[in-house]
Coordinates of C-alpha atoms in Angstrom, one line a residue:
Chain A
M1 CA 0.0 -0.1 -0.2
Q2 CA 1.1 3.5 -0.5
I3 CA 0.5 6.5 2.4
A4 CA -1.4 9.3 0.7
R5 CA -3.2 12.5 1.7
V6 CA -6.7 13.4 0.8
R7 CA -6.9 16.4 -1.5
G8 CA -10.2 16.6 -2.7
T9 CA -13.1 14.8 -4.6
V10 CA -14.0 13.6 -8.1
V11 CA -17.8 13.8 -9.3
S12 CA -19.0 11.8 -12.3
T13 CA -22.8 11.4 -13.0
H14 CA -22.4 9.6 -16.3
K15 CA -20.7 6.5 -15.3
A16 CA -20.7 2.9 -15.2
R17 CA -23.8 1.8 -13.2
S18 CA -22.0 -0.1 -10.7
L19 CA -20.3 2.7 -9.6
T20 CA -23.4 4.2 -8.3
G21 CA -23.0 5.5 -4.6
V22 CA -19.2 5.2 -4.6
K23 CA -17.6 8.3 -3.1
L24 CA -14.3 9.1 -5.2
L25 CA -11.4 10.9 -3.6
L26 CA -8.4 12.4 -5.0
L27 CA -5.5 11.3 -3.2
Q28 CA -1.9 12.7 -3.4
F29 CA 1.0 10.2 -2.5
I30 CA 3.5 11.0 0.3
D31 CA 7.1 9.7 0.1
A32 CA 9.0 8.0 3.5
E33 CA 9.7 11.4 4.5
G34 CA 6.3 12.8 4.5
Q35 CA 6.6 15.0 1.8
L36 CA 4.1 15.3 -1.0
L37 CA 4.6 13.6 -4.3
P38 CA 3.6 14.9 -7.7
K39 CA 1.8 11.4 -8.1
Y40 CA -2.0 11.0 -7.2
E41 CA -4.7 8.5 -7.3
V42 CA -8.6 8.7 -7.5
A43 CA -9.6 6.2 -5.1
G44 CA -13.2 4.8 -3.6
D45 CA -13.6 5.5 -0.2
T46 CA -15.6 3.1 2.5
V47 CA -13.8 4.5 5.6
G48 CA -15.1 8.2 5.6
A49 CA -11.8 9.7 5.1
G50 CA -11.8 13.5 5.4
I51 CA -9.6 16.4 3.4
D52 CA -6.2 16.5 4.7
E53 CA -6.3 13.0 6.4
W54 CA -3.4 10.7 5.6
V55 CA -4.6 7.5 4.3
L56 CA -3.8 4.2 3.2
V57 CA -4.4 3.2 -0.6
S58 CA -4.6 -0.2 -2.0
R59 CA -4.6 -0.7 -5.9
G60 CA -5.5 -3.4 -8.2
G61 CA -7.8 -6.1 -7.4
A62 CA -7.4 -5.1 -3.6
A63 CA -9.8 -2.5 -4.4
R64 CA -12.6 -5.1 -5.1
I65 CA -12.1 -7.6 -2.2
D66 CA -14.4 -5.9 0.3
D67 CA -18.1 -6.8 0.5
G68 CA -20.1 -5.1 -2.1
Y69 CA -17.1 -4.1 -4.3
N70 CA -16.5 -7.5 -6.3
N71 CA -18.3 -6.2 -9.3
R72 CA -17.3 -2.4 -9.4
P73 CA -14.5 -1.5 -11.8
L74 CA -12.4 0.3 -9.3
D75 CA -8.5 0.0 -9.2
A76 CA -7.9 1.7 -6.1
M77 CA -9.4 1.9 -2.6
V78 CA -8.9 3.9 0.9
I79 CA -8.6 1.2 3.3
G80 CA -7.8 2.6 6.3
I81 CA -7.2 6.5 8.0
I82 CA -3.7 6.4 9.2
D83 CA -3.2 7.2 13.0
T84 CA 0.7 7.0 13.2
V85 CA 3.5 6.3 10.9
T86 CA 6.9 5.4 12.9
V87 CA 10.2 5.1 10.9
D88 CA 13.4 4.1 12.8
N89 CA 11.6 4.4 16.4
R90 CA 10.9 8.4 15.2
Q91 CA 6.9 9.3 14.7
L92 CA 7.1 10.7 11.2
Y93 CA 3.2 11.4 11.4
S94 CA 0.4 11.5 14.0
K95 CA -3.2 12.2 13.2
K96 CA -3.3 14.3 16.4
G97 CA -0.2 16.3 15.8
E98 CA -0.1 16.1 11.9
N99 CA 3.1 15.7 10.1
R100 CA 5.9 16.3 12.6
G101 CA 8.6 15.8 9.9
Chain B
M1 CA -8.1 5.6 -11.1
Q2 CA -6.4 8.3 -13.3
I3 CA -8.0 11.3 -14.7
A4 CA -7.5 11.5 -18.4
R5 CA -8.5 13.4 -21.4
V6 CA -9.9 12.0 -24.5
R7 CA -7.5 12.7 -27.4
G8 CA -8.5 10.3 -30.1
T9 CA -9.5 6.9 -31.3
V10 CA -7.7 3.8 -32.2
V11 CA -9.1 1.3 -34.9
S12 CA -8.1 -2.2 -35.4
T13 CA -9.9 -4.6 -37.7
H14 CA -7.4 -7.4 -37.2
K15 CA -7.8 -8.3 -33.7
A16 CA -8.9 -10.9 -31.0
R17 CA -12.5 -11.6 -31.8
S18 CA -13.5 -10.9 -28.4
L19 CA -13.0 -7.3 -29.0
T20 CA -15.5 -7.0 -31.6
G21 CA -17.8 -4.0 -31.1
V22 CA -15.4 -2.4 -28.4
K23 CA -14.6 1.3 -29.1
L24 CA -11.2 2.2 -28.5
L25 CA -10.2 5.6 -27.1
L26 CA -6.7 7.1 -27.0
L27 CA -6.6 9.0 -23.3
Q28 CA -3.8 11.2 -22.4
F29 CA -3.2 11.3 -18.8
I30 CA -3.8 14.7 -16.4
D31 CA -1.9 15.5 -13.3
A32 CA -3.2 16.7 -10.0
E33 CA -2.8 20.3 -11.4
G34 CA -4.7 19.6 -14.6
Q35 CA -1.8 19.4 -16.8
L36 CA -1.6 16.9 -19.6
L37 CA 1.2 14.6 -19.2
P38 CA 3.5 12.8 -21.6
K39 CA 1.6 9.3 -20.7
Y40 CA -1.3 7.8 -22.6
E41 CA -3.7 4.8 -22.5
V42 CA -6.1 3.1 -25.1
A43 CA -9.0 2.1 -23.3
G44 CA -12.3 0.6 -23.8
D45 CA -15.2 2.9 -23.6
T46 CA -18.5 2.0 -22.8
V47 CA -20.0 5.4 -21.4
G48 CA -19.8 7.2 -24.4
A49 CA -17.0 9.7 -23.9
G50 CA -16.2 12.4 -26.5
I51 CA -13.0 14.2 -27.7
D52 CA -11.6 16.7 -24.9
E53 CA -13.7 15.4 -22.2
W54 CA -12.2 14.6 -18.9
V55 CA -12.6 10.7 -17.9
L56 CA -11.6 8.4 -15.3
V57 CA -9.8 5.3 -16.5
S58 CA -9.1 2.1 -14.5
R59 CA -6.9 -0.1 -15.3
G60 CA -6.0 -3.8 -14.8
G61 CA -8.7 -6.5 -13.9
A62 CA -10.9 -3.4 -13.2
A63 CA -11.3 -3.3 -17.2
R64 CA -13.0 -6.8 -17.4
I65 CA -15.5 -6.3 -14.5
D66 CA -18.6 -5.0 -16.3
D67 CA -21.1 -7.2 -17.7
G68 CA -20.2 -8.3 -21.0
Y69 CA -16.5 -7.5 -20.4
N70 CA -15.4 -10.6 -18.5
N71 CA -13.9 -12.5 -21.3
R72 CA -12.4 -9.3 -23.3
P73 CA -8.6 -9.2 -23.2
L74 CA -8.8 -5.3 -22.1
D75 CA -6.5 -3.8 -19.3
A76 CA -7.9 -0.2 -19.4
M77 CA -11.4 0.9 -19.3
V78 CA -13.0 4.4 -19.4
I79 CA -15.5 4.1 -16.2
G80 CA -16.9 7.7 -16.2
I81 CA -17.2 11.1 -17.6
I82 CA -16.0 13.7 -15.1
D83 CA -18.3 16.5 -14.1
T84 CA -16.0 18.3 -11.4
V85 CA -12.6 17.9 -9.9
T86 CA -12.1 19.7 -6.6
V87 CA -8.8 20.0 -5.0
D88 CA -8.4 21.8 -1.5
N89 CA -11.8 23.3 -1.9
R90 CA -11.0 25.0 -5.3
Q91 CA -12.9 23.7 -8.4
L92 CA -9.9 22.4 -10.4
Y93 CA -12.4 21.3 -13.5
S94 CA -16.0 21.6 -14.4
K95 CA -17.2 20.0 -17.3
K96 CA -19.1 23.0 -18.1
G97 CA -16.5 25.3 -17.8
E98 CA -13.8 23.4 -18.7
N99 CA -10.3 23.5 -17.0
R100 CA -10.0 26.7 -14.7
G101 CA -6.7 25.8 -13.7
Chain C
M1 CA -3.5 -0.8 -23.8
Q2 CA -0.4 0.4 -25.1
I3 CA 0.6 1.1 -28.7
A4 CA 3.8 -0.7 -29.7
R5 CA 5.7 -1.6 -33.0
V6 CA 6.7 -5.1 -33.7
R7 CA 10.5 -5.3 -33.8
G8 CA 11.6 -8.8 -33.5
T9 CA 11.2 -12.2 -32.0
V10 CA 12.3 -14.2 -28.9
V11 CA 13.0 -18.0 -29.3
S12 CA 13.0 -20.1 -26.1
T13 CA 13.2 -24.0 -26.2
H14 CA 13.7 -24.7 -22.5
K15 CA 10.5 -23.1 -21.1
A16 CA 7.3 -23.8 -19.0
R17 CA 5.5 -26.5 -20.9
S18 CA 2.4 -24.5 -21.1
L19 CA 4.2 -21.9 -23.4
T20 CA 4.5 -24.6 -26.1
G21 CA 3.2 -23.1 -29.5
V22 CA 3.2 -19.8 -28.2
K23 CA 4.8 -17.2 -30.8
L24 CA 6.8 -14.4 -28.7
L25 CA 7.2 -11.1 -30.4
L26 CA 9.6 -8.2 -29.0
L27 CA 7.3 -4.8 -29.2
Q28 CA 8.9 -1.5 -28.7
F29 CA 6.4 1.1 -27.1
I30 CA 5.3 4.2 -28.8
D31 CA 4.4 7.6 -27.6
A32 CA 1.2 9.5 -28.3
E33 CA 3.3 11.6 -30.9
G34 CA 4.1 8.3 -32.7
Q35 CA 7.9 8.3 -31.4
L36 CA 9.4 4.9 -30.4
L37 CA 10.1 4.9 -26.7
P38 CA 13.2 3.0 -25.3
K39 CA 10.5 0.7 -23.3
Y40 CA 9.8 -2.8 -24.5
E41 CA 7.7 -5.8 -24.0
V42 CA 7.7 -9.4 -24.9
A43 CA 4.4 -10.6 -25.7
G44 CA 2.5 -13.5 -27.1
D45 CA 0.8 -13.2 -30.4
T46 CA -2.5 -14.6 -31.6
V47 CA -3.1 -12.3 -34.4
G48 CA -0.3 -12.8 -36.7
A49 CA 1.3 -9.3 -36.4
G50 CA 4.3 -8.8 -38.8
I51 CA 7.5 -6.8 -38.3
D52 CA 7.2 -2.8 -38.3
E53 CA 3.4 -3.2 -37.8
W54 CA 1.8 -1.0 -35.0
V55 CA -0.1 -3.3 -32.8
L56 CA -2.2 -3.0 -29.5
V57 CA -0.4 -4.7 -26.4
S58 CA -2.6 -5.4 -23.0
R59 CA -0.7 -6.6 -19.9
G60 CA -1.4 -8.4 -16.9
G61 CA -4.5 -10.7 -16.5
A62 CA -5.8 -9.7 -20.0
A63 CA -3.0 -11.6 -21.7
R64 CA -4.7 -14.9 -20.2
I65 CA -8.3 -14.1 -21.2
D66 CA -8.8 -15.6 -24.8
D67 CA -9.6 -19.2 -25.1
G68 CA -6.6 -21.6 -24.9
Y69 CA -4.4 -18.9 -22.8
N70 CA -6.1 -19.4 -19.4
N71 CA -3.3 -21.4 -18.2
R72 CA -0.2 -19.8 -19.9
P73 CA 2.1 -17.8 -17.7
L74 CA 1.9 -14.9 -20.0
D75 CA 1.7 -11.2 -18.7
A76 CA 1.3 -9.4 -22.2
M77 CA -0.4 -10.2 -25.3
V78 CA -1.0 -8.7 -28.7
I79 CA -4.6 -8.2 -29.1
G80 CA -4.9 -6.5 -32.4
I81 CA -3.1 -4.9 -35.4
I82 CA -3.7 -1.2 -35.7
D83 CA -5.3 0.3 -38.9
T84 CA -5.5 4.1 -37.8
V85 CA -4.5 6.1 -34.9
T86 CA -6.3 9.4 -34.8
V87 CA -5.4 12.0 -32.5
D88 CA -7.3 15.6 -32.4
N89 CA -8.9 14.8 -35.7
R90 CA -5.5 14.2 -37.3
Q91 CA -4.4 10.8 -38.3
L92 CA -1.2 10.1 -36.7
Y93 CA -0.7 6.6 -38.2
S94 CA -2.3 4.5 -41.0
K95 CA -1.2 1.1 -41.7
K96 CA -1.3 1.9 -45.4
G97 CA 0.5 5.0 -45.6
E98 CA 2.6 4.2 -42.2
N99 CA 3.5 6.9 -39.6
R100 CA 2.6 10.5 -40.9
G101 CA 3.8 11.9 -37.9
Chain D
M1 CA 9.5 -9.6 -5.6
Q2 CA 11.7 -6.7 -4.6
I3 CA 14.3 -6.6 -1.7
A4 CA 13.1 -4.1 1.0
R5 CA 14.4 -3.2 4.5
V6 CA 12.1 -3.0 7.5
R7 CA 12.2 0.8 8.4
G8 CA 9.0 1.3 10.6
T9 CA 5.3 0.6 11.3
V10 CA 2.0 2.0 10.5
V11 CA -1.0 2.0 12.3
S12 CA -4.6 2.6 11.4
T13 CA -7.6 1.9 13.9
H14 CA -10.2 3.5 11.4
K15 CA -10.0 0.9 8.5
A16 CA -11.5 -1.9 6.6
R17 CA -12.9 -4.5 9.1
S18 CA -11.3 -7.2 7.3
L19 CA -7.8 -5.7 8.1
T20 CA -8.2 -6.2 12.0
G21 CA -5.1 -7.9 13.4
V22 CA -3.0 -7.4 10.3
K23 CA 0.4 -5.8 11.2
L24 CA 1.4 -3.2 8.5
L25 CA 5.1 -2.5 8.1
L26 CA 7.0 0.3 6.2
L27 CA 9.4 -1.1 4.0
Q28 CA 12.0 0.8 2.0
F29 CA 13.2 -0.8 -1.5
I30 CA 16.7 -2.0 -1.9
D31 CA 18.6 -2.0 -5.2
A32 CA 20.7 -4.9 -6.7
E33 CA 23.9 -3.1 -5.2
G34 CA 22.4 -3.1 -1.6
Q35 CA 21.6 0.6 -1.5
L36 CA 18.3 2.2 -0.1
L37 CA 16.0 3.5 -2.9
P38 CA 13.7 6.4 -2.3
K39 CA 10.7 4.0 -2.9
Y40 CA 8.9 2.5 -0.2
E41 CA 5.5 0.0 0.3
V42 CA 3.4 -0.5 3.7
A43 CA 2.8 -4.4 3.5
G44 CA 1.2 -6.9 5.7
D45 CA 3.5 -9.1 7.8
T46 CA 3.0 -12.7 8.6
V47 CA 6.6 -13.9 9.1
G48 CA 7.4 -11.3 12.0
A49 CA 10.0 -9.6 10.6
G50 CA 11.7 -6.9 12.7
I51 CA 13.2 -3.4 12.3
D52 CA 16.3 -3.2 9.9
E53 CA 15.9 -6.9 8.4
W54 CA 15.9 -7.3 4.8
V55 CA 12.6 -9.0 3.4
L56 CA 11.2 -10.1 0.2
V57 CA 8.0 -8.3 -0.6
S58 CA 5.4 -9.5 -2.9
R59 CA 2.7 -7.3 -4.6
G60 CA -0.6 -7.3 -6.3
G61 CA -2.7 -10.5 -5.8
A62 CA 0.2 -12.5 -4.2
A63 CA -0.8 -10.7 -1.1
R64 CA -3.7 -12.5 -0.8
I65 CA -2.8 -15.8 -1.6
D66 CA -1.9 -17.2 1.9
D67 CA -4.5 -18.9 4.2
G68 CA -6.6 -16.2 6.0
Y69 CA -5.6 -13.4 3.6
N70 CA -7.9 -14.2 0.5
N71 CA -10.4 -11.4 1.8
R72 CA -8.7 -8.8 3.1
P73 CA -7.6 -5.7 0.8
L74 CA -3.9 -6.1 0.8
D75 CA -2.0 -5.1 -2.1
A76 CA 1.6 -6.1 -0.6
M77 CA 2.8 -8.6 1.7
V78 CA 6.3 -9.7 3.4
I79 CA 6.4 -13.2 2.2
G80 CA 10.2 -14.0 3.8
I81 CA 13.1 -12.7 5.9
I82 CA 16.1 -12.7 3.8
D83 CA 19.4 -14.7 5.0
T84 CA 21.7 -14.1 2.2
V85 CA 21.6 -12.4 -1.2
T86 CA 24.2 -13.7 -3.6
V87 CA 25.5 -11.8 -6.6
D88 CA 28.0 -12.9 -9.1
N89 CA 29.1 -15.4 -6.2
R90 CA 29.8 -12.8 -4.1
Q91 CA 27.5 -12.3 -1.0
L92 CA 25.8 -8.6 -1.2
Y93 CA 24.0 -9.6 2.0
S94 CA 23.8 -11.9 4.9
K95 CA 21.7 -11.6 8.0
K96 CA 24.3 -12.3 10.3
G97 CA 27.1 -9.8 9.0
E98 CA 24.3 -7.5 7.6
N99 CA 25.3 -5.6 4.4
R100 CA 28.8 -6.2 3.2
G101 CA 28.2 -4.0 0.2
Chain E
M1 CA 7.4 -10.1 -20.5
Q2 CA 10.6 -8.9 -19.9
I3 CA 14.1 -10.0 -20.8
A4 CA 16.7 -10.3 -17.7
R5 CA 19.8 -11.8 -16.8
V6 CA 20.5 -14.3 -13.9
R7 CA 22.8 -12.7 -11.8
G8 CA 22.4 -14.6 -8.3
T9 CA 20.3 -16.0 -5.7
V10 CA 18.1 -15.2 -2.6
V11 CA 17.9 -17.5 0.2
S12 CA 15.2 -17.2 2.8
T13 CA 14.5 -19.8 5.6
H14 CA 12.0 -17.8 7.8
K15 CA 9.1 -17.3 5.1
A16 CA 5.7 -18.2 3.9
R17 CA 5.3 -22.0 4.5
S18 CA 3.8 -22.2 0.8
L19 CA 7.4 -20.9 -0.3
T20 CA 9.1 -24.4 0.9
G21 CA 10.8 -25.7 -2.1
V22 CA 10.8 -22.8 -4.3
K23 CA 14.2 -21.5 -5.9
L24 CA 14.7 -17.9 -6.0
L25 CA 16.8 -16.2 -8.5
L26 CA 18.0 -12.6 -8.5
L27 CA 17.5 -11.2 -12.3
Q28 CA 18.7 -8.0 -13.9
F29 CA 16.6 -6.5 -16.5
I30 CA 18.2 -5.9 -20.0
D31 CA 17.1 -3.4 -22.5
A32 CA 16.1 -3.9 -26.1
E33 CA 19.7 -3.1 -27.2
G34 CA 20.9 -5.7 -24.8
Q35 CA 22.3 -3.6 -22.1
L36 CA 21.9 -4.3 -18.4
L37 CA 19.3 -2.1 -16.6
P38 CA 19.5 -0.8 -12.8
K39 CA 16.2 -2.5 -12.4
Y40 CA 15.9 -6.2 -10.8
E41 CA 13.3 -8.6 -9.9
V42 CA 13.5 -11.8 -7.4
A43 CA 11.8 -14.6 -9.4
G44 CA 10.8 -18.1 -8.8
D45 CA 12.5 -20.4 -11.1
T46 CA 11.0 -23.9 -12.5
V47 CA 13.0 -24.3 -15.5
G48 CA 16.4 -24.5 -14.0
A49 CA 18.1 -21.2 -15.3
G50 CA 21.9 -20.8 -14.6
I51 CA 24.0 -17.9 -13.7
D52 CA 24.5 -15.4 -16.5
E53 CA 21.7 -16.9 -18.7
W54 CA 19.2 -14.8 -20.4
V55 CA 15.5 -15.6 -19.4
L56 CA 12.0 -14.3 -19.8
V57 CA 10.4 -13.0 -16.6
S58 CA 6.6 -12.8 -16.3
R59 CA 5.0 -10.9 -13.6
G60 CA 1.8 -10.7 -11.6
G61 CA -0.7 -13.4 -11.6
A62 CA 1.3 -15.2 -14.5
A63 CA 3.6 -16.3 -11.7
R64 CA 1.0 -18.3 -10.1
I65 CA -0.5 -20.1 -13.3
D66 CA 1.6 -23.2 -13.6
D67 CA 0.8 -26.3 -11.7
G68 CA 1.9 -26.3 -8.2
Y69 CA 2.0 -22.6 -8.1
N70 CA -1.5 -21.3 -7.7
N71 CA -1.0 -21.2 -3.9
R72 CA 2.1 -19.8 -3.5
P73 CA 2.5 -15.8 -3.0
L74 CA 4.8 -15.0 -5.7
D75 CA 4.5 -12.1 -8.1
A76 CA 7.3 -13.0 -10.5
M77 CA 8.6 -16.1 -12.2
V78 CA 11.2 -17.2 -14.9
I79 CA 8.9 -19.0 -17.6
G80 CA 11.7 -19.5 -20.0
I81 CA 15.5 -19.6 -20.8
I82 CA 16.2 -17.5 -24.1
D83 CA 17.8 -19.3 -27.0
T84 CA 17.9 -16.0 -29.2
V85 CA 16.6 -12.4 -29.4
T86 CA 16.2 -11.1 -33.0
V87 CA 15.8 -7.3 -33.6
D88 CA 15.1 -6.0 -37.2
N89 CA 16.4 -9.4 -38.8
R90 CA 19.8 -8.8 -36.6
Q91 CA 20.5 -11.3 -34.1
L92 CA 20.9 -9.4 -30.5
Y93 CA 21.3 -12.4 -28.2
S94 CA 22.3 -16.2 -29.2
K95 CA 22.7 -18.3 -26.0
K96 CA 25.5 -19.9 -27.9
G97 CA 27.4 -16.8 -29.0
E98 CA 26.2 -14.8 -26.0
N99 CA 25.8 -11.1 -26.3
R100 CA 26.7 -9.8 -29.9
G101 CA 25.3 -6.3 -29.2

């Protein structure tokens, strides 16, 4: 999985019928030092992530594993809101204190 | 999923039989600032996207999820025509007003 | 899918038994301006593509969708010989006239 | 598979229910000369890898192959702790002696 | 598939139980001119490839297609030892004569 920050939303009304009711978030990837990368992903969201939160994004078939998503043509999914990222025993990120990088 | 702009079409008459009737669009990828990237994808289209529209493209097994596509050798599919892309509460794109970047 | 040009062939006699009878082509990728990229792929071929032809290559599970290929360990397949590529209403490539870029 | 070094952990309490009980490691990729790359992956761990150990990471559907993981939305998994990496008959890494590069 | 050269081996005793008995090779990728690239892959081997041989490596679900490999968490597999690579009717590589590039 990759670490990403929720930056916004994408709205599409004319789409595959199986996507009805799926919320689509625009995620920007973050590197292992906590910096934003130029890379993004539009992903489905089932955990209710909010703007600026750090999340885990899973790609490929993993996006269609959870109940109710097997038959939706998604290739990326937010699978968790991150509480903490710890690197070399140092806390890189904490949801309470945000990026301490 | 990635955001892409419809740039053109690819026609192939001599192809896998299972591709008969599939429209193939040439999509150019767009970055999170709304700029065209040098990266492209040829994708199947079931939503009827037109030239210059911004679309969501799903890759991998996601391209073979929708009914009637399970047995076609596609690895990319247009899954929706984008109405709006919102980043940091600012509208990056609106189908009505086009790119406001 | 990506657009590629057939550059050559790869021969392997000592291989997975399930690959017997599969023709393997060396494909070089082409960008959306019609220029050759340094990136290549070795792909199975069921459509009978010839040297210098432009083809569509599908990767991942898509290479194992067509009848008779479900149990072969391929991750790339030529799925069609390209007749025309049209970008912004301009013909980038035509099989008859070749690259007009 | 890629070779990576365990750098830390990622904690998420608000996540897909199917991820309950899965330990998530932050892995940093290593090149074929034994140097750390800027690329990372967050992966599930079933082998009990510890900080600074070199591991093998498998991505895509491979992360959901082992018993008990078929229905979890993971796209990367630690599948082994590395004892030795040998390149051109020279030992690049040994778990006992660490990186001899 | 990609073309790679066998550079070495990776040994892991503490690993997913389903990997028991799988030989893991360190492969270095080769470009379409026959030059070694900085990119590598650790792959399972069922064809008995030896050091310095050129092989075809298949990635993703293709690594779990052959009998006995469906339930092993591999994402890359050596599927054949290359005899010859021919580009533009010129032999880029022959197992007998090695790289003539």
